JSON list of C-alpha atoms in Angstrom, two decimals:
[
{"chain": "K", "resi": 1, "resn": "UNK", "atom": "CA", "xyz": [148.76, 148.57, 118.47]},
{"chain": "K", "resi": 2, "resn": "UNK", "atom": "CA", "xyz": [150.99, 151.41, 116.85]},
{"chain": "K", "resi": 3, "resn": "UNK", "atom": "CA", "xyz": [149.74, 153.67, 115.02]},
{"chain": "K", "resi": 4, "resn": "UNK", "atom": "CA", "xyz": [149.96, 157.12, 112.96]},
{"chain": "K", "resi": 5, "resn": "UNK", "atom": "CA", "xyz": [148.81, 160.17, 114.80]},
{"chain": "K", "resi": 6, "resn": "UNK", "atom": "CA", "xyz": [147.73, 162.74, 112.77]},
{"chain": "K", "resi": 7, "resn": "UNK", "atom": "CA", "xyz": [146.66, 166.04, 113.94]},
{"chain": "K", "resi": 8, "resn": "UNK", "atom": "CA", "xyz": [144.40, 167.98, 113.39]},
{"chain": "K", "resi": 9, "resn": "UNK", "atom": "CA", "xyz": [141.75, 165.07, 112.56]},
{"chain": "K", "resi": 10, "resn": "UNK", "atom": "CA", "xyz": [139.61, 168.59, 110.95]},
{"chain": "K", "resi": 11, "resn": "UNK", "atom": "CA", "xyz": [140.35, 171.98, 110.00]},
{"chain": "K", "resi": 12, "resn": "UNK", "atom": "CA", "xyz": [138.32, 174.68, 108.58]},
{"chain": "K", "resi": 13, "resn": "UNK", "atom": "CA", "xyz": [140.22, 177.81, 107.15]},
{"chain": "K", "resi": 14, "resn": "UNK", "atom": "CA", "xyz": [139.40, 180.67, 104.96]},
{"chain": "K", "resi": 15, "resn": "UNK", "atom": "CA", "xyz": [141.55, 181.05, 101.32]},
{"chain": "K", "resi": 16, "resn": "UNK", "atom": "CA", "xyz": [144.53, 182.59, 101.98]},
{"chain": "K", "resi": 17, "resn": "UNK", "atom": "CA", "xyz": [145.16, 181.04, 105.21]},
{"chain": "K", "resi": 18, "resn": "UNK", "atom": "CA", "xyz": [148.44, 179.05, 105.91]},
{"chain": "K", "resi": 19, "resn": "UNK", "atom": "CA", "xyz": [147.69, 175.20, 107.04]},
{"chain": "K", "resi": 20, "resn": "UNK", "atom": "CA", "xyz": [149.93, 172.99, 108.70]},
{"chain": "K", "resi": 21, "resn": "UNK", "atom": "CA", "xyz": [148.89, 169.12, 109.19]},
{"chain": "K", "resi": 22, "resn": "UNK", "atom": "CA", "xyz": [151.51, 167.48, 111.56]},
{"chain": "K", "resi": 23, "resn": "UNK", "atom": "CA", "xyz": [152.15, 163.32, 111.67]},
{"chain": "K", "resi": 24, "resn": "UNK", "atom": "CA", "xyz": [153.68, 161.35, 113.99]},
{"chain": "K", "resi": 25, "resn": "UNK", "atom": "CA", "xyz": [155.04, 158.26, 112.20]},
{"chain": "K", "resi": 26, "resn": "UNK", "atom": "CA", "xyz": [155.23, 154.55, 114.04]},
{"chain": "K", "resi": 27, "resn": "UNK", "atom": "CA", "xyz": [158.35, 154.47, 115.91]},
{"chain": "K", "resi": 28, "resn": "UNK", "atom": "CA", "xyz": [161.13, 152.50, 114.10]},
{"chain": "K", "resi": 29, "resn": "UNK", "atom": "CA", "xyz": [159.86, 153.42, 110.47]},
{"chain": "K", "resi": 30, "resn": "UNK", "atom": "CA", "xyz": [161.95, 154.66, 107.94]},
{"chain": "K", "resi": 31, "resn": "UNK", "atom": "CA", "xyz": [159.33, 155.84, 105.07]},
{"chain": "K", "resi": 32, "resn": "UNK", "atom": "CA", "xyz": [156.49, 158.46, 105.28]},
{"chain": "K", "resi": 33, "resn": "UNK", "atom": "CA", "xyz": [154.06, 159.66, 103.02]},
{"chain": "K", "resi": 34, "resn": "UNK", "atom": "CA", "xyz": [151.59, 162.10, 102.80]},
{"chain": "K", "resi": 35, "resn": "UNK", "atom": "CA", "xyz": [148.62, 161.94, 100.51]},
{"chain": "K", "resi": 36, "resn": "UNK", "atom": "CA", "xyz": [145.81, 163.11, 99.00]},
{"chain": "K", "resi": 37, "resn": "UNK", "atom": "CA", "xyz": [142.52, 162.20, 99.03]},
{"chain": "K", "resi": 38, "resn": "UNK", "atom": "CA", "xyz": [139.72, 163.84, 96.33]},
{"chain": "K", "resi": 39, "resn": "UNK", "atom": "CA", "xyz": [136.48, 162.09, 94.97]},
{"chain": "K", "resi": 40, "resn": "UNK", "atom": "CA", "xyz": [137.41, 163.29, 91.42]},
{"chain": "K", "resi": 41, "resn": "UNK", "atom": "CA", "xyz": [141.44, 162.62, 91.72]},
{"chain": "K", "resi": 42, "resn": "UNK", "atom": "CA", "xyz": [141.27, 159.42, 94.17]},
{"chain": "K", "resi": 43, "resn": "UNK", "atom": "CA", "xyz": [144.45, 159.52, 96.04]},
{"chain": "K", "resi": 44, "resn": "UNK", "atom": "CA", "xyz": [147.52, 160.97, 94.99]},
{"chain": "K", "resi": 45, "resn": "UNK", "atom": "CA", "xyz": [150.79, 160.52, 96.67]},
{"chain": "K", "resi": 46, "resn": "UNK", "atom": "CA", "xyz": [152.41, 164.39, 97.12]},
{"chain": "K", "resi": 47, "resn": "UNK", "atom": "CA", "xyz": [155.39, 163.73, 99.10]},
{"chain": "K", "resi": 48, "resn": "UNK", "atom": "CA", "xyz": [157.92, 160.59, 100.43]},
{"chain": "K", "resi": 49, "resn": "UNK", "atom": "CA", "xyz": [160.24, 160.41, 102.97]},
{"chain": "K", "resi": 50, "resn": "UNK", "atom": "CA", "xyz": [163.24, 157.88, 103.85]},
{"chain": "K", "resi": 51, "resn": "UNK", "atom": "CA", "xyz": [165.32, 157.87, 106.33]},
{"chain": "K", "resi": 52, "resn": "UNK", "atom": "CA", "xyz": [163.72, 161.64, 107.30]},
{"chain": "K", "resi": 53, "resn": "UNK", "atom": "CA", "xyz": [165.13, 162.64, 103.56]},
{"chain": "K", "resi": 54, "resn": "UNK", "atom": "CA", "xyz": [162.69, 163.79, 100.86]},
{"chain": "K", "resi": 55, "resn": "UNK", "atom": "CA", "xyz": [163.46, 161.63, 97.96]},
{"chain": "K", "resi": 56, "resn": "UNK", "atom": "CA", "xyz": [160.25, 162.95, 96.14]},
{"chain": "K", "resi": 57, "resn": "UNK", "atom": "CA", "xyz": [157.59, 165.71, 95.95]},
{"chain": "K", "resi": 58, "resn": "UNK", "atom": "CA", "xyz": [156.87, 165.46, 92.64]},
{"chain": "K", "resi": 59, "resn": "UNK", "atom": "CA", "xyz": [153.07, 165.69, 93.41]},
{"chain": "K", "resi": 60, "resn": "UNK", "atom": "CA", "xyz": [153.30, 168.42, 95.10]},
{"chain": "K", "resi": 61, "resn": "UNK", "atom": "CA", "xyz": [152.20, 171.53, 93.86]},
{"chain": "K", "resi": 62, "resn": "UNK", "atom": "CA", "xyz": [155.77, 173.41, 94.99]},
{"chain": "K", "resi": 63, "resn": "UNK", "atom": "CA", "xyz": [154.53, 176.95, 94.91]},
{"chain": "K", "resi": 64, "resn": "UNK", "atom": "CA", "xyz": [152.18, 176.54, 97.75]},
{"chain": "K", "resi": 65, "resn": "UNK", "atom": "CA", "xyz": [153.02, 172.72, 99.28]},
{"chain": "K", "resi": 66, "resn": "UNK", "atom": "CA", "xyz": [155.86, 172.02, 101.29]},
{"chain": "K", "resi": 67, "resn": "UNK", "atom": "CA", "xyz": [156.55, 169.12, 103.57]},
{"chain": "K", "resi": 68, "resn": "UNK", "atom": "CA", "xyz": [159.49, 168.33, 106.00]},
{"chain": "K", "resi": 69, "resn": "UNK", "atom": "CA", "xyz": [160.73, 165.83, 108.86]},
{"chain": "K", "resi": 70, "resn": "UNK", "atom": "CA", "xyz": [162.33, 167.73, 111.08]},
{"chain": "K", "resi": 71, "resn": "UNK", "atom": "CA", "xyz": [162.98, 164.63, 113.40]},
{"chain": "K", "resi": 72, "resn": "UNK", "atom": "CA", "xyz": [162.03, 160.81, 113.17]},
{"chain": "K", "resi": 73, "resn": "UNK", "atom": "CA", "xyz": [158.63, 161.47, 115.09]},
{"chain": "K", "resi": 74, "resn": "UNK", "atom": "CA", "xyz": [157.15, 164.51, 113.19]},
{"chain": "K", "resi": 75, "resn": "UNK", "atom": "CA", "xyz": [156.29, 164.92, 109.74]},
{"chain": "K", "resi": 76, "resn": "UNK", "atom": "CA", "xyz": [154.58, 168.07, 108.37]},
{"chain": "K", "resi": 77, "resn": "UNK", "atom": "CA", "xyz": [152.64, 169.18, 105.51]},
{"chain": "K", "resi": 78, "resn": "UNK", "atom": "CA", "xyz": [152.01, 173.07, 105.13]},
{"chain": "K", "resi": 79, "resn": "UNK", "atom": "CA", "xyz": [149.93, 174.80, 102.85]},
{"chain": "K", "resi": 80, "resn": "UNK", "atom": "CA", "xyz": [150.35, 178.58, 102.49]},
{"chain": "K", "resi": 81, "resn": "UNK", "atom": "CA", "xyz": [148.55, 179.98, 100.88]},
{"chain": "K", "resi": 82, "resn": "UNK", "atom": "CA", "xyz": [145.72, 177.79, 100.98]},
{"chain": "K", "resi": 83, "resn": "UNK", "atom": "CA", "xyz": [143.10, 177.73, 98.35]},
{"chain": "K", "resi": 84, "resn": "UNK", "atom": "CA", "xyz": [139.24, 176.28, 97.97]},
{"chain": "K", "resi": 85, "resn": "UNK", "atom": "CA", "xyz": [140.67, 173.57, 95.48]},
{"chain": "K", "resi": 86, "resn": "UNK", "atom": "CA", "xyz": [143.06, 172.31, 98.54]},
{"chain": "K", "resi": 87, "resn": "UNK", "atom": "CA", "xyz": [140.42, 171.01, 100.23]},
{"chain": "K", "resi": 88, "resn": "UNK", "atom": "CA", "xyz": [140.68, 166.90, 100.65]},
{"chain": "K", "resi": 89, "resn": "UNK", "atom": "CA", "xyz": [141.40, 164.94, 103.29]},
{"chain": "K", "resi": 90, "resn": "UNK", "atom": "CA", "xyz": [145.00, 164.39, 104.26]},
{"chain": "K", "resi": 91, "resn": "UNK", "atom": "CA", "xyz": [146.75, 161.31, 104.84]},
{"chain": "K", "resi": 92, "resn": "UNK", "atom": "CA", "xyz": [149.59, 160.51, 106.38]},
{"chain": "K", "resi": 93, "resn": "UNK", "atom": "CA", "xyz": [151.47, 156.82, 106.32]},
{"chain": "K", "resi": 94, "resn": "UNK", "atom": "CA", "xyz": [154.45, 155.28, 107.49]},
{"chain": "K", "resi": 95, "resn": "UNK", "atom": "CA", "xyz": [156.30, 152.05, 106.53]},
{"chain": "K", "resi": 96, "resn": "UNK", "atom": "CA", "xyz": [159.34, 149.71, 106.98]},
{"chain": "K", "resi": 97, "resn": "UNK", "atom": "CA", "xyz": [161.29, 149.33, 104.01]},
{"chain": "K", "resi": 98, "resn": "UNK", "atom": "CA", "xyz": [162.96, 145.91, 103.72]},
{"chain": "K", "resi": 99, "resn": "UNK", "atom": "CA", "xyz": [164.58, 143.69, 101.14]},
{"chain": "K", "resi": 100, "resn": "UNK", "atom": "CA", "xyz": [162.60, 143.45, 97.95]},
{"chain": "K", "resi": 101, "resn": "UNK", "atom": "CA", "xyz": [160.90, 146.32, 97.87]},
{"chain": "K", "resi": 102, "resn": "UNK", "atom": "CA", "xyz": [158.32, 145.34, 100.53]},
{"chain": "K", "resi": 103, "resn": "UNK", "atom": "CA", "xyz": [157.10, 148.09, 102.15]},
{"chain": "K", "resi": 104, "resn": "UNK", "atom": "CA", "xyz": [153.96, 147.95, 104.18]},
{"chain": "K", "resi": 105, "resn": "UNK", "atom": "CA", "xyz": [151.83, 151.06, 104.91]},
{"chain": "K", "resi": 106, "resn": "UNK", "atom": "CA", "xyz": [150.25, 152.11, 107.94]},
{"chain": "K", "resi": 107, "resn": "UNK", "atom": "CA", "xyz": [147.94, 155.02, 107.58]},
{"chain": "K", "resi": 108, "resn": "UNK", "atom": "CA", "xyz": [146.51, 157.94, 110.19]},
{"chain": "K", "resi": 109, "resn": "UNK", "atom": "CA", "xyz": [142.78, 158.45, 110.58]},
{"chain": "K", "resi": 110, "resn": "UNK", "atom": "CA", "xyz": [143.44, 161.63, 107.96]},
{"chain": "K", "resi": 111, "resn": "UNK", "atom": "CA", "xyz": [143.20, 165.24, 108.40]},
{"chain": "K", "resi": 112, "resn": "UNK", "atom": "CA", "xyz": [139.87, 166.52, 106.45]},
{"chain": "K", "resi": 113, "resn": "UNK", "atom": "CA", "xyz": [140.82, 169.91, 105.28]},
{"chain": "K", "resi": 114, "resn": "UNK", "atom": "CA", "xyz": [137.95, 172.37, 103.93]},
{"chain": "K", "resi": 115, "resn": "UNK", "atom": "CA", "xyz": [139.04, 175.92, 102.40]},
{"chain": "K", "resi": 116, "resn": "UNK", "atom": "CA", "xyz": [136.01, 178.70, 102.34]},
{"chain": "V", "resi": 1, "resn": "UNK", "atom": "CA", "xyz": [148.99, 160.10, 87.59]},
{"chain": "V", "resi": 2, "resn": "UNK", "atom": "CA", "xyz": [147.40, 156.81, 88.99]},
{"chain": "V", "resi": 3, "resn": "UNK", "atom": "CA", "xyz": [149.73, 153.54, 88.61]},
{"chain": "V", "resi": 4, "resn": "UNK", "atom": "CA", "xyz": [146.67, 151.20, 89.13]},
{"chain": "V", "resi": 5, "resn": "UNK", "atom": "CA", "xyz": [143.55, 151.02, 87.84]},
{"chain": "V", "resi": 6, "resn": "UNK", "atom": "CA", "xyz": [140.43, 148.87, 89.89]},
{"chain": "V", "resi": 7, "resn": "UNK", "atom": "CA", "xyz": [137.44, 147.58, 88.08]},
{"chain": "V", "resi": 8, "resn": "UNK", "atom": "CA", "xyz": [134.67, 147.73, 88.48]},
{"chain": "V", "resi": 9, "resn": "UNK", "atom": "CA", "xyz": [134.86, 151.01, 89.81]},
{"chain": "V", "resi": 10, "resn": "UNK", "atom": "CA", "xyz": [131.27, 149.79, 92.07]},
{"chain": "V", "resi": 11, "resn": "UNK", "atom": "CA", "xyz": [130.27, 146.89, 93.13]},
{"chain": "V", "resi": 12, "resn": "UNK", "atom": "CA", "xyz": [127.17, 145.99, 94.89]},
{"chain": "V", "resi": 13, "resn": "UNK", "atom": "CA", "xyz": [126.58, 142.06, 95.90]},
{"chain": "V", "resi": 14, "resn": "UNK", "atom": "CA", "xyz": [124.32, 140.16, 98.58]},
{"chain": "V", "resi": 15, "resn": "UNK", "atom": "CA", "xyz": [125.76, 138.85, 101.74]},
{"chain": "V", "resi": 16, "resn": "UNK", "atom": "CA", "xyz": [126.82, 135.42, 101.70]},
{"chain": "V", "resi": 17, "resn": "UNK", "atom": "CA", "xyz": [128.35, 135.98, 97.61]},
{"chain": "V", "resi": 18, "resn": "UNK", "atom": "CA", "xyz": [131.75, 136.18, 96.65]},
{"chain": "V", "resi": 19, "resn": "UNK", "atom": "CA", "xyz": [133.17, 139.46, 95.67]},
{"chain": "V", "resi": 20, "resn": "UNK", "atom": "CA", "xyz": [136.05, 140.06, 92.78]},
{"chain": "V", "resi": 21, "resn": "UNK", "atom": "CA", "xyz": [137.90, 143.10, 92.37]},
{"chain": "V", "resi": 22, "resn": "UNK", "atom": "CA", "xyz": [140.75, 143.71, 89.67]},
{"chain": "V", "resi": 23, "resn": "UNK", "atom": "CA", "xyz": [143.76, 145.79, 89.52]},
{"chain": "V", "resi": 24, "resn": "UNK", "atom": "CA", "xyz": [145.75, 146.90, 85.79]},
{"chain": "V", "resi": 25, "resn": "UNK", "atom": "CA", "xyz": [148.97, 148.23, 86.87]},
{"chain": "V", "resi": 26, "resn": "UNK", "atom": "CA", "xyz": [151.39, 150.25, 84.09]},
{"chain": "V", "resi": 27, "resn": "UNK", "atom": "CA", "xyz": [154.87, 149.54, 85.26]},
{"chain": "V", "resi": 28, "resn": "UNK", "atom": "CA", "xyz": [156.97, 146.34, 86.73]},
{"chain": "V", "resi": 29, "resn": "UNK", "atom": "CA", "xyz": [156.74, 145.80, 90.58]},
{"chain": "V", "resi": 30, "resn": "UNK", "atom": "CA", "xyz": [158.57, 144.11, 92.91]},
{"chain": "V", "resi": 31, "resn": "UNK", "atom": "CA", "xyz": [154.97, 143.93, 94.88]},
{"chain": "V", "resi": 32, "resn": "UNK", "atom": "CA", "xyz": [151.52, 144.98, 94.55]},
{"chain": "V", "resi": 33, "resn": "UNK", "atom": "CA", "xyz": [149.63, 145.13, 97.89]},
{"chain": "V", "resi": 34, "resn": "UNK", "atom": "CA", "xyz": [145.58, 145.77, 98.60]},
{"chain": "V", "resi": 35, "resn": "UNK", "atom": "CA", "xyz": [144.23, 147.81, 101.14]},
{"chain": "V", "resi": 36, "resn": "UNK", "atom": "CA", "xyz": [140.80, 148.85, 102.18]},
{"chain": "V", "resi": 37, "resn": "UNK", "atom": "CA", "xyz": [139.22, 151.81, 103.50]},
{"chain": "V", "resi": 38, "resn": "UNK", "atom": "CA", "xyz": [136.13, 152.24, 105.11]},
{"chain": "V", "resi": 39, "resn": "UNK", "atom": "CA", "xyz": [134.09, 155.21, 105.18]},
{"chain": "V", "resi": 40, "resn": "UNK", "atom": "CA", "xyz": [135.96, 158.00, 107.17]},
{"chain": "V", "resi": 41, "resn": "UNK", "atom": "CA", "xyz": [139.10, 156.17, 107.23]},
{"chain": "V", "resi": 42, "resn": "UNK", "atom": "CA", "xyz": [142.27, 155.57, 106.86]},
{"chain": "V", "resi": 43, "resn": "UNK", "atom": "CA", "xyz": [143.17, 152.54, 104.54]},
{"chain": "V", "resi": 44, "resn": "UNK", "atom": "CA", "xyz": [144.40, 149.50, 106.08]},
{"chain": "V", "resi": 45, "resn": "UNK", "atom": "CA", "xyz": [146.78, 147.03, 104.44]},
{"chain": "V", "resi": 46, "resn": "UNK", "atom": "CA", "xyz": [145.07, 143.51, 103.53]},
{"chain": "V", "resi": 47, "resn": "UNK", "atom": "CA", "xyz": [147.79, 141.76, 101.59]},
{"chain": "V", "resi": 48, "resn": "UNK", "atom": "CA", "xyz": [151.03, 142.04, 100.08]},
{"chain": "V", "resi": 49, "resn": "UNK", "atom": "CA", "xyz": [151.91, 139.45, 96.83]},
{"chain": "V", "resi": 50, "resn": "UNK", "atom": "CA", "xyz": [155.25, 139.54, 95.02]},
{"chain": "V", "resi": 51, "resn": "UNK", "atom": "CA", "xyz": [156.09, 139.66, 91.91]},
{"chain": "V", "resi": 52, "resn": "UNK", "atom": "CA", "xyz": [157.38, 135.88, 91.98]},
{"chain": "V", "resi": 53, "resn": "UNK", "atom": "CA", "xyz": [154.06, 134.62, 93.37]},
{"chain": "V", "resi": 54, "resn": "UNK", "atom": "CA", "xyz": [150.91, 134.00, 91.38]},
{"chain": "V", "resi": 55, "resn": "UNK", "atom": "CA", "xyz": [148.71, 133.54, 93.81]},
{"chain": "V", "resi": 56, "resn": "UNK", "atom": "CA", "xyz": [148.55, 134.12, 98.00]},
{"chain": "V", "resi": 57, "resn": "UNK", "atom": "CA", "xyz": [145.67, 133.42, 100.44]},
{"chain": "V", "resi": 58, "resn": "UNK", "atom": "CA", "xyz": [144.79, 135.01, 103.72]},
{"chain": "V", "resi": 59, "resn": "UNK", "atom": "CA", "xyz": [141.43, 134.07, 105.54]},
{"chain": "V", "resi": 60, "resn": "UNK", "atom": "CA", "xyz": [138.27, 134.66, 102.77]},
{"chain": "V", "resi": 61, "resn": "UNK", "atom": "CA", "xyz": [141.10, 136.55, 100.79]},
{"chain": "V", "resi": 62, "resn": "UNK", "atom": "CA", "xyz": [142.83, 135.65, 97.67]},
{"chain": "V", "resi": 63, "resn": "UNK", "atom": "CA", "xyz": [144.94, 137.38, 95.61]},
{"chain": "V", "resi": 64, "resn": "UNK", "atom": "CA", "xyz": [146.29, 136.65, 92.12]},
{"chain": "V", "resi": 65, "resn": "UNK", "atom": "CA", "xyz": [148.99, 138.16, 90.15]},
{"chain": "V", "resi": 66, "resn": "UNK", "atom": "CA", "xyz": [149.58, 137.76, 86.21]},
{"chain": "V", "resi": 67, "resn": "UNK", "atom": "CA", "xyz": [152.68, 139.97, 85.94]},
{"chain": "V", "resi": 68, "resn": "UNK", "atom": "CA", "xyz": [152.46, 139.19, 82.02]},
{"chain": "V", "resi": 69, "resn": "UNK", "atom": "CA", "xyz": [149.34, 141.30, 82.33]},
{"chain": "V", "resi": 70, "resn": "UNK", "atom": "CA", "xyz": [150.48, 143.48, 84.39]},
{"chain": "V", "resi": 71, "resn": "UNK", "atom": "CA", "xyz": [147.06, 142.73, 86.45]},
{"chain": "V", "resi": 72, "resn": "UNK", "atom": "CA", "xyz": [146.18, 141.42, 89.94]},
{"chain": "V", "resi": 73, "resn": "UNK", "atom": "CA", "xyz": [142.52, 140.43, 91.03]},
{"chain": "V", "resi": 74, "resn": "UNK", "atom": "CA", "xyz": [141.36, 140.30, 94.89]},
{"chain": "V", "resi": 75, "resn": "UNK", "atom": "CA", "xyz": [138.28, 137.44, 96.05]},
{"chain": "V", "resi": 76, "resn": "UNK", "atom": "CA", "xyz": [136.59, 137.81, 98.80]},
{"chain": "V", "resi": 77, "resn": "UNK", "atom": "CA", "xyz": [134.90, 134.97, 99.67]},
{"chain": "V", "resi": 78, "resn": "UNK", "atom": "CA", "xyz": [131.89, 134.44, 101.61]},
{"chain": "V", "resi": 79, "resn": "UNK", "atom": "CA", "xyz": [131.46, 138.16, 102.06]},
{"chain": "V", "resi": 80, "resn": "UNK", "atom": "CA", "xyz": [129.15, 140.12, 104.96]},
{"chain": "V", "resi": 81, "resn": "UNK", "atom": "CA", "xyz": [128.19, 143.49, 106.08]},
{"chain": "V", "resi": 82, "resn": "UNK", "atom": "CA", "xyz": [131.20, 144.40, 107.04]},
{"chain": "V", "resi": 83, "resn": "UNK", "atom": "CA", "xyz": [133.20, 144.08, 104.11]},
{"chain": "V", "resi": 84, "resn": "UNK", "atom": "CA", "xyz": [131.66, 146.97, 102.91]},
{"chain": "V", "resi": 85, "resn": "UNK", "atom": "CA", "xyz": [134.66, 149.46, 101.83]},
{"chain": "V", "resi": 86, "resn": "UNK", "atom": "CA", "xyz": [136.67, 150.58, 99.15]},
{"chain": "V", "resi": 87, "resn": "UNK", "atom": "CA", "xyz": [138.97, 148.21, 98.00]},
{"chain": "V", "resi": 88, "resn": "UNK", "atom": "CA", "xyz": [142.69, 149.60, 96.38]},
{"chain": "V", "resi": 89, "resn": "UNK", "atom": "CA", "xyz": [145.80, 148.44, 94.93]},
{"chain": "V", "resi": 90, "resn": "UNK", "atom": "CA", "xyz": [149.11, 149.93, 95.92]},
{"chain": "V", "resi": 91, "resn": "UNK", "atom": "CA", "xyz": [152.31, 149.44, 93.85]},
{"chain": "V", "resi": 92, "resn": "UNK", "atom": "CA", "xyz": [155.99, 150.77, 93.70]},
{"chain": "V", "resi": 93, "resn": "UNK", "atom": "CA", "xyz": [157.81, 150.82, 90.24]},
{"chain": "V", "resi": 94, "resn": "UNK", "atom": "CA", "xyz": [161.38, 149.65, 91.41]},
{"chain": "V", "resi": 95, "resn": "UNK", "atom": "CA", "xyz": [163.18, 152.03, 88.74]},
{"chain": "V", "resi": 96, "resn": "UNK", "atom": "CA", "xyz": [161.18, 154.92, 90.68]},
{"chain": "V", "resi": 97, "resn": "UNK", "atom": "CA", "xyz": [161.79, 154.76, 93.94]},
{"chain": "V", "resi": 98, "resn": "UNK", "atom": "CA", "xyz": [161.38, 150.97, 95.06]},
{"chain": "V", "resi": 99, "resn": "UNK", "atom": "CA", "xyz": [159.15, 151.88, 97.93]},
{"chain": "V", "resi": 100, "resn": "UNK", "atom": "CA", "xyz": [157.30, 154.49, 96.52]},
{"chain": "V", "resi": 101, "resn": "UNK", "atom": "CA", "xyz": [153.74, 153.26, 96.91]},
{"chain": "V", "resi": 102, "resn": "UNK", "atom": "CA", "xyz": [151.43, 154.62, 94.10]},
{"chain": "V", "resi": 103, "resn": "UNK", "atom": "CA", "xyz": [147.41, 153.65, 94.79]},
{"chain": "V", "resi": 104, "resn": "UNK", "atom": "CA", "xyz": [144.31, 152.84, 92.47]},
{"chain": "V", "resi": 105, "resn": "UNK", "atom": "CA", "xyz": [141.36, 154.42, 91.86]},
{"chain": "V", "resi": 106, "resn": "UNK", "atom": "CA", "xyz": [139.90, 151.91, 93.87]},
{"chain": "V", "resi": 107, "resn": "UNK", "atom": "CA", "xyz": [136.72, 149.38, 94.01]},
{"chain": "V", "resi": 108, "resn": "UNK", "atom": "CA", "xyz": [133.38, 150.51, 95.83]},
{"chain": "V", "resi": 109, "resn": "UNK", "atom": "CA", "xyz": [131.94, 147.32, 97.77]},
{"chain": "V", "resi": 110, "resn": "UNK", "atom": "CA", "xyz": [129.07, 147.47, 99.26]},
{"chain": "V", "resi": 111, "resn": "UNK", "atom": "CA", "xyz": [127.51, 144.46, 100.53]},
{"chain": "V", "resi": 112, "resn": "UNK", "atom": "CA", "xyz": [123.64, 144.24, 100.92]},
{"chain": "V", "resi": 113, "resn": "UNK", "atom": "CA", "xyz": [122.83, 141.92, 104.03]}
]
């Protein structure tokens, strides 16, 4: 089956540290997402991809997040600096967008990130 | 800010019972979709209704969709062990971004066997 790779699956960093989660989309899909995963905040979506162009980051919190495809097989999240309250679990999807607005998700096992 | 709501927010239920989640949504769709997640993972996609269908099944799964209410419900019938997850609802608001997928706060199953 395909399926989103997403590395690293766990990362522990002190504040201050820069992060970078990396994502390997399914092969032939035109959408990627990356998002956020908090008990208190559920998951929010930070950043969207199509066609490898970011059509919205509004989540993101811009003085610290950034995200970028720099080809069709790698998407990347960086943090810099990072901060305690970053600390969540990544995730990553991809998706075919069709006719109607159908788009269905397939998600990576998630990058757990903790920030001491 | 969340585009879907789930309620209950828990749900606990023997093995064997049928299990009913619910979904409020804010904006029009072309789609609403479910997904689950269980613990440790990434969600996986259940089901995908459109905005022209009131109601779609798929194995112990059914879906309904009162765009009037701007509110879907997921049954799972029959349920077991292993349908223990959390249970969300994914939209896109077509004037957005039509494939923008905005989640729930989702639905904690747990099912007692």
């Amino acid at each position: 089956d395909a399926r989103v790779t997403q590395t690293p699956r766990h990362k522990v960093t002190e504040m201050g540290q820069e992060v970078t989660m990396r994502c390997q989309p399914i092969l032939g899909h035109n959408t990627v997402f990356w998002y956020r995963q908090t008990m208190m905040q559920g998951l929010e979506l930070l950043a969207y991809f199509r066609n490898r162009a970011p059509l919205d980051d509004s989540g993101m919190p811009k003085d610290r997040f950034s995200a970028e495809m720099p080809d069709a097989t790698l998407a990347t999240l960086k943090i810099q600096p990072s901060e305690p309250r970053d600390s969540a679990v990544y995730f990553c999807a991809s998706g075919l967008a069709a006719g109607a607005g159908a788009n269905v998700l397939t998600f990576g096992a998630g990058s757990r990130l903790t920030v001491l | 800010s969340q585009q879907g709501e789930e309620d209950p927010q828990a749900l606990s239920i023997q093995e064997g019972e049928n299990a009913t989640m619910n979904c409020s949504y804010k904006t029009s769709i072309n789609n609403l979709q479910w997904y689950r997640q269980n613990s440790g993972r990434g969600l996986v996609h259940l089901i995908l209704i459109r905005s022209n269908e009131r109601e779609k099944h798929s194995g112990r799964l059914r879906v309904t969709l009162d765009t009037s209410k701007k509110s879907s419900s997921l049954l799972i019938t029959a349920s077991r062990a292993a349908d223990t997850a959390s249970y969300f609802c994914a939209t896109a608001d077509p004037t957005s971004g039509t494939y923008k997928y905005i989640f729930g706060t989702g639905t904690r199953l747990k099912v007692l066997a």
